[in-house]
GROMACS .gro file of C-alpha atoms in nm:
model
  419
    1MET     CA    1   1.643  -4.748 -14.175
    2LYS     CA    2   1.502  -4.572 -13.869
    3PHE     CA    3   1.352  -4.733 -13.558
    4ASP     CA    4   1.233  -4.631 -13.215
    5GLY     CA    5   1.450  -4.896 -13.055
    6LEU     CA    6   1.739  -5.098 -13.192
    7ILE     CA    7   1.852  -5.400 -12.992
    8ILE     CA    8   2.196  -5.553 -13.042
    9GLY     CA    9   2.159  -5.922 -12.958
   10GLY     CA   10   1.869  -6.165 -12.990
   11GLY     CA   11   1.911  -6.367 -12.672
   12LEU     CA   12   1.689  -6.370 -12.364
   13ALA     CA   13   1.764  -6.010 -12.263
   14GLY     CA   14   1.733  -5.868 -12.613
   15LEU     CA   15   1.406  -6.046 -12.689
   16VAL     CA   16   1.241  -5.954 -12.358
   17CYS     CA   17   1.338  -5.586 -12.392
   18ALA     CA   18   1.223  -5.577 -12.754
   19ILE     CA   19   0.889  -5.739 -12.668
   20ARG     CA   20   0.822  -5.493 -12.387
   21LEU     CA   21   0.900  -5.194 -12.608
   22ALA     CA   22   0.695  -5.335 -12.897
   23GLU     CA   23   0.400  -5.392 -12.663
   24ALA     CA   24   0.415  -5.020 -12.584
   25GLY     CA   25   0.391  -4.936 -12.954
   26GLN     CA   26   0.760  -4.884 -13.027
   27ARG     CA   27   0.894  -4.986 -13.368
   28CYS     CA   28   1.188  -5.210 -13.282
   29ALA     CA   29   1.447  -5.420 -13.459
   30ILE     CA   30   1.689  -5.682 -13.329
   31VAL     CA   31   2.029  -5.739 -13.485
   32SER     CA   32   2.125  -6.097 -13.406
   33ARG     CA   33   2.436  -6.296 -13.496
   34GLY     CA   34   2.244  -6.625 -13.492
   35GLN     CA   35   2.199  -6.881 -13.217
   36SER     CA   36   2.163  -6.733 -12.871
   37ALA     CA   37   2.263  -6.877 -12.535
   38LEU     CA   38   1.901  -6.994 -12.499
   39HIS     CA   39   1.980  -7.273 -12.745
   40PHE     CA   40   2.220  -7.410 -12.486
   41SER     CA   41   2.012  -7.350 -12.172
   42SER     CA   42   1.802  -7.588 -11.962
   43GLY     CA   43   1.487  -7.385 -12.021
   44SER     CA   44   1.472  -7.291 -11.651
   45LEU     CA   45   1.530  -6.935 -11.535
   46ASP     CA   46   1.724  -6.846 -11.219
   47LEU     CA   47   1.654  -6.527 -11.025
   48LEU     CA   48   1.894  -6.556 -10.730
   49SER     CA   49   2.003  -6.885 -10.576
   50GLU     CA   50   2.304  -6.791 -10.366
   51LEU     CA   51   2.455  -6.479 -10.211
   52PRO     CA   52   2.819  -6.388 -10.278
   53ASP     CA   53   2.917  -6.519  -9.933
   54GLY     CA   54   2.780  -6.862 -10.025
   55SER     CA   55   2.454  -6.841  -9.830
   56PRO     CA   56   2.172  -7.025 -10.010
   57VAL     CA   57   1.867  -6.819 -10.105
   58GLU     CA   58   1.514  -6.950 -10.065
   59SER     CA   59   1.325  -6.625 -10.126
   60PRO     CA   60   1.516  -6.414 -10.384
   61LEU     CA   61   1.329  -6.089 -10.325
   62LEU     CA   62   1.386  -6.107  -9.950
   63ALA     CA   63   1.759  -6.150 -10.008
   64LEU     CA   64   1.805  -5.831 -10.211
   65GLU     CA   65   1.907  -5.615  -9.915
   66ALA     CA   66   2.175  -5.865  -9.813
   67LEU     CA   67   2.289  -5.881 -10.174
   68LYS     CA   68   2.328  -5.502 -10.183
   69GLN     CA   69   2.546  -5.513  -9.873
   70GLN     CA   70   2.769  -5.786 -10.015
   71ALA     CA   71   2.767  -5.680 -10.383
   72PRO     CA   72   2.680  -5.310 -10.428
   73GLU     CA   73   2.775  -5.327 -10.799
   74HIS     CA   74   2.545  -5.621 -10.873
   75PRO     CA   75   2.285  -5.518 -11.137
   76TYR     CA   76   2.004  -5.586 -10.887
   77SER     CA   77   2.173  -5.355 -10.637
   78LEU     CA   78   2.206  -5.081 -10.897
   79MET     CA   79   1.845  -5.108 -11.012
   80GLY     CA   80   1.715  -5.115 -10.654
   81ALA     CA   81   1.524  -5.377 -10.460
   82GLU     CA   82   1.183  -5.221 -10.521
   83SER     CA   83   1.236  -5.212 -10.896
   84VAL     CA   84   1.356  -5.574 -10.903
   85ARG     CA   85   1.050  -5.687 -10.705
   86HIS     CA   86   0.813  -5.511 -10.942
   87LEU     CA   87   0.989  -5.628 -11.257
   88ALA     CA   88   1.011  -5.991 -11.144
   89CYS     CA   89   0.632  -5.997 -11.131
   90GLU     CA   90   0.611  -5.820 -11.467
   91ALA     CA   91   0.854  -6.072 -11.617
   92GLU     CA   92   0.629  -6.362 -11.528
   93ALA     CA   93   0.335  -6.186 -11.693
   94LEU     CA   94   0.535  -6.109 -12.010
   95LEU     CA   95   0.651  -6.471 -12.040
   96ALA     CA   96   0.291  -6.587 -12.001
   97ARG     CA   97   0.179  -6.346 -12.274
   98SER     CA   98   0.447  -6.500 -12.494
   99HIS     CA   99   0.299  -6.847 -12.431
  100VAL     CA  100   0.609  -6.962 -12.244
  101GLN     CA  101   0.454  -7.211 -12.000
  102LEU     CA  102   0.654  -7.215 -11.678
  103HIS     CA  103   0.588  -7.300 -11.317
  104GLY     CA  104   0.736  -7.124 -11.016
  105SER     CA  105   0.714  -6.782 -10.857
  106HIS     CA  106   0.939  -6.489 -10.769
  107ARG     CA  107   0.825  -6.530 -10.409
  108SER     CA  108   1.038  -6.839 -10.350
  109ASN     CA  109   1.277  -7.067 -10.535
  110HIS     CA  110   1.183  -7.426 -10.610
  111LEU     CA  111   1.411  -7.725 -10.659
  112ARG     CA  112   1.407  -7.860 -11.013
  113ILE     CA  113   1.546  -8.201 -11.102
  114THR     CA  114   1.859  -8.162 -11.316
  115PRO     CA  115   1.978  -8.383 -11.606
  116LEU     CA  116   2.187  -8.571 -11.346
  117GLY     CA  117   1.892  -8.634 -11.117
  118THR     CA  118   2.015  -8.386 -10.857
  119GLN     CA  119   1.825  -8.083 -10.725
  120ARG     CA  120   1.894  -7.721 -10.816
  121ALA     CA  121   1.724  -7.409 -10.684
  122THR     CA  122   1.561  -7.198 -10.954
  123TRP     CA  123   1.292  -6.938 -11.020
  124LEU     CA  124   1.089  -7.069 -11.315
  125SER     CA  125   1.093  -7.406 -11.491
  126PRO     CA  126   0.912  -7.553 -11.792
  127SER     CA  127   0.589  -7.727 -11.697
  128GLU     CA  128   0.732  -8.066 -11.797
  129VAL     CA  129   1.033  -8.053 -11.563
  130PRO     CA  130   0.989  -8.239 -11.230
  131VAL     CA  131   1.021  -8.047 -10.906
  132ALA     CA  132   1.133  -8.172 -10.563
  133PRO     CA  133   1.008  -8.307 -10.335
  134LEU     CA  134   0.891  -8.571 -10.580
  135PRO     CA  135   0.543  -8.706 -10.497
  136TRP     CA  136   0.621  -9.053 -10.634
  137LYS     CA  137   0.778  -9.362 -10.473
  138ARG     CA  138   0.864  -9.538 -10.800
  139VAL     CA  139   1.013  -9.364 -11.104
  140THR     CA  140   1.130  -9.514 -11.432
  141VAL     CA  141   1.401  -9.316 -11.611
  142VAL     CA  142   1.371  -9.386 -11.982
  143GLY     CA  143   1.665  -9.345 -12.217
  144ILE     CA  144   1.683  -9.367 -12.595
  145ALA     CA  145   1.908  -9.636 -12.740
  146GLY     CA  146   2.232  -9.482 -12.869
  147PHE     CA  147   2.156  -9.133 -12.736
  148LEU     CA  148   2.465  -9.025 -12.544
  149ASP     CA  149   2.348  -8.681 -12.428
  150PHE     CA  150   2.130  -8.829 -12.152
  151GLN     CA  151   2.240  -9.096 -11.905
  152PRO     CA  152   1.946  -9.272 -11.734
  153GLU     CA  153   2.167  -9.461 -11.487
  154LEU     CA  154   2.315  -9.139 -11.351
  155VAL     CA  155   1.969  -8.991 -11.303
  156ALA     CA  156   1.838  -9.307 -11.139
  157GLY     CA  157   2.138  -9.323 -10.906
  158SER     CA  158   2.078  -8.970 -10.782
  159LEU     CA  159   1.708  -9.040 -10.734
  160ARG     CA  160   1.787  -9.350 -10.528
  161GLU     CA  161   2.001  -9.136 -10.298
  162ALA     CA  162   1.685  -8.930 -10.240
  163ASP     CA  163   1.498  -9.251 -10.139
  164ILE     CA  164   1.315  -9.290 -10.469
  165ASP     CA  165   1.281  -9.640 -10.612
  166ALA     CA  166   1.428  -9.552 -10.951
  167GLN     CA  167   1.462  -9.797 -11.237
  168THR     CA  168   1.580  -9.751 -11.595
  169ALA     CA  169   1.440  -9.853 -11.931
  170GLU     CA  170   1.530  -9.793 -12.293
  171LEU     CA  171   1.336  -9.696 -12.603
  172THR     CA  172   1.452  -9.833 -12.937
  173LEU     CA  173   1.229  -9.635 -13.176
  174PRO     CA  174   1.332  -9.769 -13.521
  175SER     CA  175   1.234  -9.435 -13.677
  176LEU     CA  176   1.552  -9.291 -13.521
  177ASP     CA  177   1.785  -9.546 -13.685
  178LYS     CA  178   1.896  -9.301 -13.953
  179LEU     CA  179   2.004  -9.049 -13.690
  180ARG     CA  180   2.149  -9.323 -13.472
  181ASN     CA  181   2.392  -9.421 -13.749
  182ASN     CA  182   2.552  -9.077 -13.731
  183PRO     CA  183   2.646  -8.988 -13.370
  184SER     CA  184   2.710  -8.623 -13.459
  185GLU     CA  185   2.347  -8.593 -13.577
  186PHE     CA  186   2.194  -8.791 -13.291
  187ARG     CA  187   2.105  -8.486 -13.082
  188ALA     CA  188   1.796  -8.386 -12.887
  189THR     CA  189   1.679  -8.130 -13.142
  190ASN     CA  190   1.701  -8.372 -13.436
  191ILE     CA  191   1.524  -8.642 -13.235
  192ALA     CA  192   1.246  -8.394 -13.154
  193ARG     CA  193   1.195  -8.315 -13.522
  194VAL     CA  194   1.126  -8.684 -13.579
  195LEU     CA  195   0.914  -8.751 -13.270
  196ASP     CA  196   0.698  -8.440 -13.315
  197ASN     CA  197   0.562  -8.603 -13.630
  198PRO     CA  198   0.208  -8.726 -13.542
  199GLU     CA  199   0.272  -9.074 -13.680
  200GLN     CA  200   0.591  -9.118 -13.479
  201LEU     CA  201   0.422  -8.973 -13.173
  202LEU     CA  202   0.170  -9.257 -13.179
  203LEU     CA  203   0.452  -9.515 -13.191
  204LEU     CA  204   0.623  -9.343 -12.898
  205ILE     CA  205   0.300  -9.346 -12.698
  206GLY     CA  206   0.269  -9.718 -12.763
  207GLU     CA  207   0.616  -9.791 -12.622
  208LEU     CA  208   0.568  -9.562 -12.323
  209GLN     CA  209   0.230  -9.716 -12.237
  210THR     CA  210   0.405 -10.050 -12.187
  211LEU     CA  211   0.670  -9.893 -11.961
  212ALA     CA  212   0.410  -9.698 -11.762
  213GLN     CA  213   0.233 -10.002 -11.618
  214ASN     CA  214   0.456 -10.066 -11.317
  215THR     CA  215   0.572  -9.721 -11.214
  216ASP     CA  216   0.438  -9.399 -11.062
  217ALA     CA  217   0.607  -9.166 -11.315
  218LEU     CA  218   0.822  -9.173 -11.627
  219PHE     CA  219   1.124  -8.946 -11.677
  220LEU     CA  220   1.225  -8.894 -12.039
  221PRO     CA  221   1.499  -8.680 -12.197
  222ALA     CA  222   1.355  -8.354 -12.334
  223CYS     CA  223   1.346  -8.458 -12.699
  224LEU     CA  224   0.994  -8.334 -12.773
  225GLY     CA  225   0.836  -8.009 -12.882
  226ILE     CA  226   1.074  -7.755 -13.031
  227GLU     CA  227   0.786  -7.514 -13.101
  228ASN     CA  228   0.547  -7.590 -12.812
  229ASN     CA  229   0.462  -7.859 -12.558
  230ARG     CA  230   0.165  -8.011 -12.740
  231SER     CA  231   0.354  -8.337 -12.803
  232TRP     CA  232   0.417  -8.372 -12.429
  233GLN     CA  233   0.053  -8.296 -12.354
  234ALA     CA  234  -0.065  -8.554 -12.608
  235ILE     CA  235   0.159  -8.823 -12.462
  236SER     CA  236   0.072  -8.735 -12.104
  237SER     CA  237  -0.302  -8.765 -12.170
  238ALA     CA  238  -0.250  -9.116 -12.313
  239LEU     CA  239  -0.046  -9.253 -12.021
  240PRO     CA  240  -0.167  -9.392 -11.688
  241CYS     CA  241   0.108  -9.205 -11.500
  242PRO     CA  242   0.275  -8.863 -11.523
  243LEU     CA  243   0.545  -8.802 -11.784
  244CYS     CA  244   0.830  -8.563 -11.693
  245LEU     CA  245   1.105  -8.433 -11.919
  246LEU     CA  246   1.464  -8.364 -11.817
  247PRO     CA  247   1.694  -8.129 -12.012
  248THR     CA  248   1.978  -8.286 -12.209
  249LEU     CA  249   2.322  -8.170 -12.306
  250PRO     CA  250   2.307  -7.882 -12.560
  251PRO     CA  251   2.154  -7.809 -12.798
  252SER     CA  252   1.853  -7.795 -12.569
  253VAL     CA  253   1.498  -7.847 -12.694
  254LEU     CA  254   1.351  -7.665 -12.394
  255GLY     CA  255   1.582  -7.367 -12.444
  256MET     CA  256   1.516  -7.355 -12.818
  257ARG     CA  257   1.142  -7.367 -12.754
  258MET     CA  258   1.163  -7.064 -12.525
  259TYR     CA  259   1.364  -6.879 -12.790
  260ASN     CA  260   1.110  -6.966 -13.061
  261GLN     CA  261   0.816  -6.855 -12.848
  262LEU     CA  262   0.977  -6.522 -12.757
  263ARG     CA  263   1.081  -6.462 -13.117
  264GLN     CA  264   0.729  -6.534 -13.241
  265ARG     CA  265   0.582  -6.297 -12.984
  266PHE     CA  266   0.819  -6.019 -13.095
  267GLN     CA  267   0.738  -6.071 -13.463
  268GLN     CA  268   0.363  -6.084 -13.393
  269LEU     CA  269   0.406  -5.735 -13.246
  270ASN     CA  270   0.552  -5.627 -13.584
  271GLY     CA  271   0.907  -5.638 -13.455
  272ILE     CA  272   1.181  -5.678 -13.713
  273LEU     CA  273   1.447  -5.947 -13.668
  274LEU     CA  274   1.774  -5.911 -13.861
  275PRO     CA  275   1.931  -6.257 -13.816
  276GLY     CA  276   2.278  -6.361 -13.919
  277ASP     CA  277   2.406  -6.004 -13.891
  278ALA     CA  278   2.656  -5.834 -13.664
  279VAL     CA  279   2.711  -5.474 -13.560
  280LEU     CA  280   3.061  -5.371 -13.669
  281GLY     CA  281   3.068  -5.008 -13.562
  282ALA     CA  282   2.876  -4.706 -13.445
  283GLU     CA  283   2.846  -4.337 -13.527
  284VAL     CA  284   2.847  -4.120 -13.215
  285SER     CA  285   2.768  -3.750 -13.186
  286GLY     CA  286   2.834  -3.603 -12.845
  287GLN     CA  287   2.685  -3.847 -12.597
  288ARG     CA  288   2.434  -3.999 -12.837
  289VAL     CA  289   2.464  -4.297 -13.068
  290THR     CA  290   2.331  -4.174 -13.400
  291ALA     CA  291   2.381  -4.480 -13.621
  292LEU     CA  292   2.496  -4.841 -13.628
  293PHE     CA  293   2.670  -5.016 -13.915
  294THR     CA  294   2.635  -5.390 -13.965
  295ARG     CA  295   2.806  -5.656 -14.170
  296ASN     CA  296   2.505  -5.723 -14.393
  297HIS     CA  297   2.400  -5.361 -14.446
  298GLY     CA  298   2.745  -5.225 -14.527
  299ASP     CA  299   2.741  -4.847 -14.556
  300VAL     CA  300   2.365  -4.824 -14.500
  301PRO     CA  301   2.321  -4.695 -14.144
  302LEU     CA  302   2.064  -4.824 -13.896
  303ARG     CA  303   1.928  -4.537 -13.686
  304ALA     CA  304   1.715  -4.540 -13.372
  305ASN     CA  305   1.608  -4.313 -13.091
  306ASN     CA  306   1.746  -4.563 -12.841
  307ILE     CA  307   2.007  -4.838 -12.867
  308ILE     CA  308   2.004  -5.138 -12.633
  309LEU     CA  309   2.325  -5.340 -12.603
  310ALA     CA  310   2.227  -5.702 -12.528
  311SER     CA  311   2.529  -5.861 -12.692
  312GLY     CA  312   2.604  -6.109 -12.413
  313SER     CA  313   2.931  -6.199 -12.248
  314PHE     CA  314   3.237  -6.384 -12.375
  315PHE     CA  315   3.027  -6.674 -12.506
  316SER     CA  316   2.862  -6.456 -12.771
  317SER     CA  317   3.148  -6.208 -12.822
  318GLY     CA  318   2.976  -5.928 -12.636
  319LEU     CA  319   3.299  -5.910 -12.437
  320GLU     CA  320   3.647  -5.990 -12.563
  321ALA     CA  321   3.948  -6.094 -12.359
  322LYS     CA  322   4.265  -5.946 -12.507
  323PHE     CA  323   4.624  -5.954 -12.384
  324ASP     CA  324   4.591  -5.596 -12.265
  325GLY     CA  325   4.254  -5.643 -12.095
  326ILE     CA  326   3.885  -5.715 -12.136
  327ARG     CA  327   3.699  -5.492 -12.380
  328GLU     CA  328   3.354  -5.426 -12.521
  329PRO     CA  329   3.415  -5.436 -12.899
  330ILE     CA  330   3.137  -5.220 -13.051
  331PHE     CA  331   3.145  -4.896 -12.853
  332GLY     CA  332   3.462  -4.935 -12.644
  333LEU     CA  333   3.261  -4.891 -12.325
  334ASP     CA  334   3.410  -4.863 -11.979
  335ILE     CA  335   3.466  -5.206 -11.828
  336ALA     CA  336   3.477  -5.334 -11.471
  337ALA     CA  337   3.724  -5.622 -11.455
  338PRO     CA  338   4.030  -5.743 -11.265
  339PRO     CA  339   4.316  -5.526 -11.396
  340ALA     CA  340   4.575  -5.802 -11.434
  341ARG     CA  341   4.533  -6.122 -11.635
  342GLU     CA  342   4.669  -6.335 -11.353
  343HIS     CA  343   4.372  -6.226 -11.142
  344TRP     CA  344   4.106  -6.323 -11.397
  345CYS     CA  345   4.092  -6.686 -11.284
  346ALA     CA  346   4.112  -6.862 -10.949
  347GLU     CA  347   4.351  -7.156 -10.922
  348ASP     CA  348   4.076  -7.379 -10.785
  349PHE     CA  349   3.855  -7.467 -11.081
  350PHE     CA  350   3.547  -7.500 -10.858
  351SER     CA  351   3.597  -7.161 -10.690
  352PRO     CA  352   3.417  -6.847 -10.815
  353GLN     CA  353   3.602  -6.722 -11.121
  354PRO     CA  354   3.665  -6.344 -11.117
  355TYR     CA  355   3.639  -6.306 -11.495
  356LEU     CA  356   3.271  -6.405 -11.478
  357GLN     CA  357   3.196  -6.077 -11.299
  358ALA     CA  358   3.367  -5.868 -11.567
  359GLY     CA  359   3.148  -5.653 -11.787
  360VAL     CA  360   3.020  -5.310 -11.880
  361ARG     CA  361   2.985  -5.046 -11.608
  362VAL     CA  362   2.641  -4.884 -11.592
  363ASP     CA  363   2.447  -4.643 -11.373
  364ALA     CA  364   2.112  -4.708 -11.205
  365SER     CA  365   1.937  -4.648 -11.538
  366LEU     CA  366   2.164  -4.907 -11.707
  367ARG     CA  367   2.333  -4.643 -11.919
  368PRO     CA  368   2.699  -4.722 -11.989
  369SER     CA  369   2.986  -4.477 -12.028
  370ARG     CA  370   3.294  -4.432 -12.241
  371HIS     CA  371   3.593  -4.256 -12.087
  372GLY     CA  372   3.368  -4.167 -11.796
  373GLN     CA  373   3.102  -3.993 -12.009
  374ARG     CA  374   2.751  -4.141 -11.997
  375PHE     CA  375   2.560  -4.206 -12.316
  376GLU     CA  376   2.215  -4.050 -12.335
  377ASN     CA  377   2.041  -4.307 -12.557
  378LEU     CA  378   2.246  -4.624 -12.505
  379TYR     CA  379   2.150  -4.891 -12.252
  380ALA     CA  380   2.332  -5.214 -12.161
  381ILE     CA  381   2.142  -5.520 -12.039
  382GLY     CA  382   2.192  -5.888 -11.968
  383SER     CA  383   2.514  -6.086 -11.961
  384VAL     CA  384   2.727  -5.797 -12.085
  385LEU     CA  385   2.682  -5.624 -11.748
  386ALA     CA  386   2.946  -5.630 -11.474
  387GLY     CA  387   2.915  -5.718 -11.108
  388PHE     CA  388   2.756  -6.063 -11.089
  389ASP     CA  389   2.850  -6.430 -11.118
  390PRO     CA  390   2.569  -6.596 -11.316
  391ILE     CA  391   2.679  -6.948 -11.229
  392ARG     CA  392   2.769  -6.933 -10.860
  393GLN     CA  393   2.496  -6.684 -10.766
  394GLY     CA  394   2.233  -6.849 -10.986
  395CYS     CA  395   2.108  -6.522 -11.131
  396GLY     CA  396   2.208  -6.520 -11.498
  397ALA     CA  397   1.861  -6.543 -11.651
  398GLY     CA  398   1.717  -6.317 -11.384
  399VAL     CA  399   1.968  -6.042 -11.459
  400CYS     CA  400   1.886  -6.076 -11.830
  401VAL     CA  401   1.510  -6.050 -11.783
  402ILE     CA  402   1.503  -5.790 -11.505
  403SER     CA  403   1.760  -5.560 -11.667
  404ALA     CA  404   1.577  -5.590 -12.001
  405LEU     CA  405   1.250  -5.474 -11.844
  406HIS     CA  406   1.428  -5.205 -11.642
  407ALA     CA  407   1.587  -5.056 -11.955
  408ALA     CA  408   1.254  -5.066 -12.139
  409GLN     CA  409   1.092  -4.889 -11.846
  410GLN     CA  410   1.359  -4.615 -11.850
  411ILE     CA  411   1.308  -4.563 -12.223
  412LEU     CA  412   0.929  -4.545 -12.197
  413GLU     CA  413   0.935  -4.312 -11.895
  414THR     CA  414   1.184  -4.080 -12.066
  415GLN     CA  415   0.968  -4.070 -12.377
  416GLU     CA  416   0.655  -3.999 -12.172
  417ALA     CA  417   0.829  -3.719 -11.984
  418ALA     CA  418   0.939  -3.559 -12.310
  419GLN     CA  419   0.587  -3.548 -12.453
   0.00000   0.00000   0.00000
């Protein structure tokens, strides 16, 4: 099989890159192992929340010059401030075209309310997620009886510290009794599959209408709308006060919804998704990747003009930690990482962990190398890249989206120049 672009990995970076290429008329395919990190995410996207020296960031794009001084190998520093600024705007437009409804702007971070009721700086958040400063004096945090992945009292306690009169309430919802009897099945995604049923939605509205009489807003765990936010909209229109949703412990409904919307957008553009498959090896001629071989296709090669490595970090096996070092398993690419195992982790658990900045070395065009030799048609994007701490710096999703669009731009400009 032959494609214009072949993407290894179906997470946020892989999907965004594939969508951008498909929008430009490229015939693309994604090889995906299965669930992506989006299934475990809050549904919010971070661009840059903190500099390496610990300084908080209010306006991510204005902090890029300082970031370059402190972290010259950060993917944003490699791509260049001007490119990041342009692509951040383009990312918002692409997400909107994919019907991913988010609020926020690349111009400044906002403070979303977390599942613990605290505040966290971020770039874009689902429309349902509340944002500080909260405009309400009284909030009722509503839990679901027996649901352990969301703790209303913890949320209410944090809100009270922010001078909000926060109370708690509990929904019983007999329709969930079957799930409730099996704690391993009583998860947000399974609850959503029940509550998204129109009949059950009416029962939920009835219970929430009672709770909404003596409060300014209701906070509910995000157990609605795996495919879209129509359930939330239907409930909100029937209540006398606003309804907000807070992410739960994984699996995350808001993250899964974003994945489903991006996947649908890619497939509507005639993109081909090869799920449940894994790239096992590659055929290389000179400095070009000429074919990939996957578990499901055996000896049948997959060929493409350009290959995009969006395989993720350790979580999704895009990187592997071995006794002799950290490696990229498909191509054996050059890696930037602490040389000795004892330097991979800091003794203080809450300190920045050096291994999180390990990854594939790339140039300004996001082309990786092997034994110092750059590939001509291979690009690396997303969490597999070196030089950034996605947790401490609050830039994991941003690196995925911006690098995905940057690689797509390099591919399209190279193709245009060759014509």
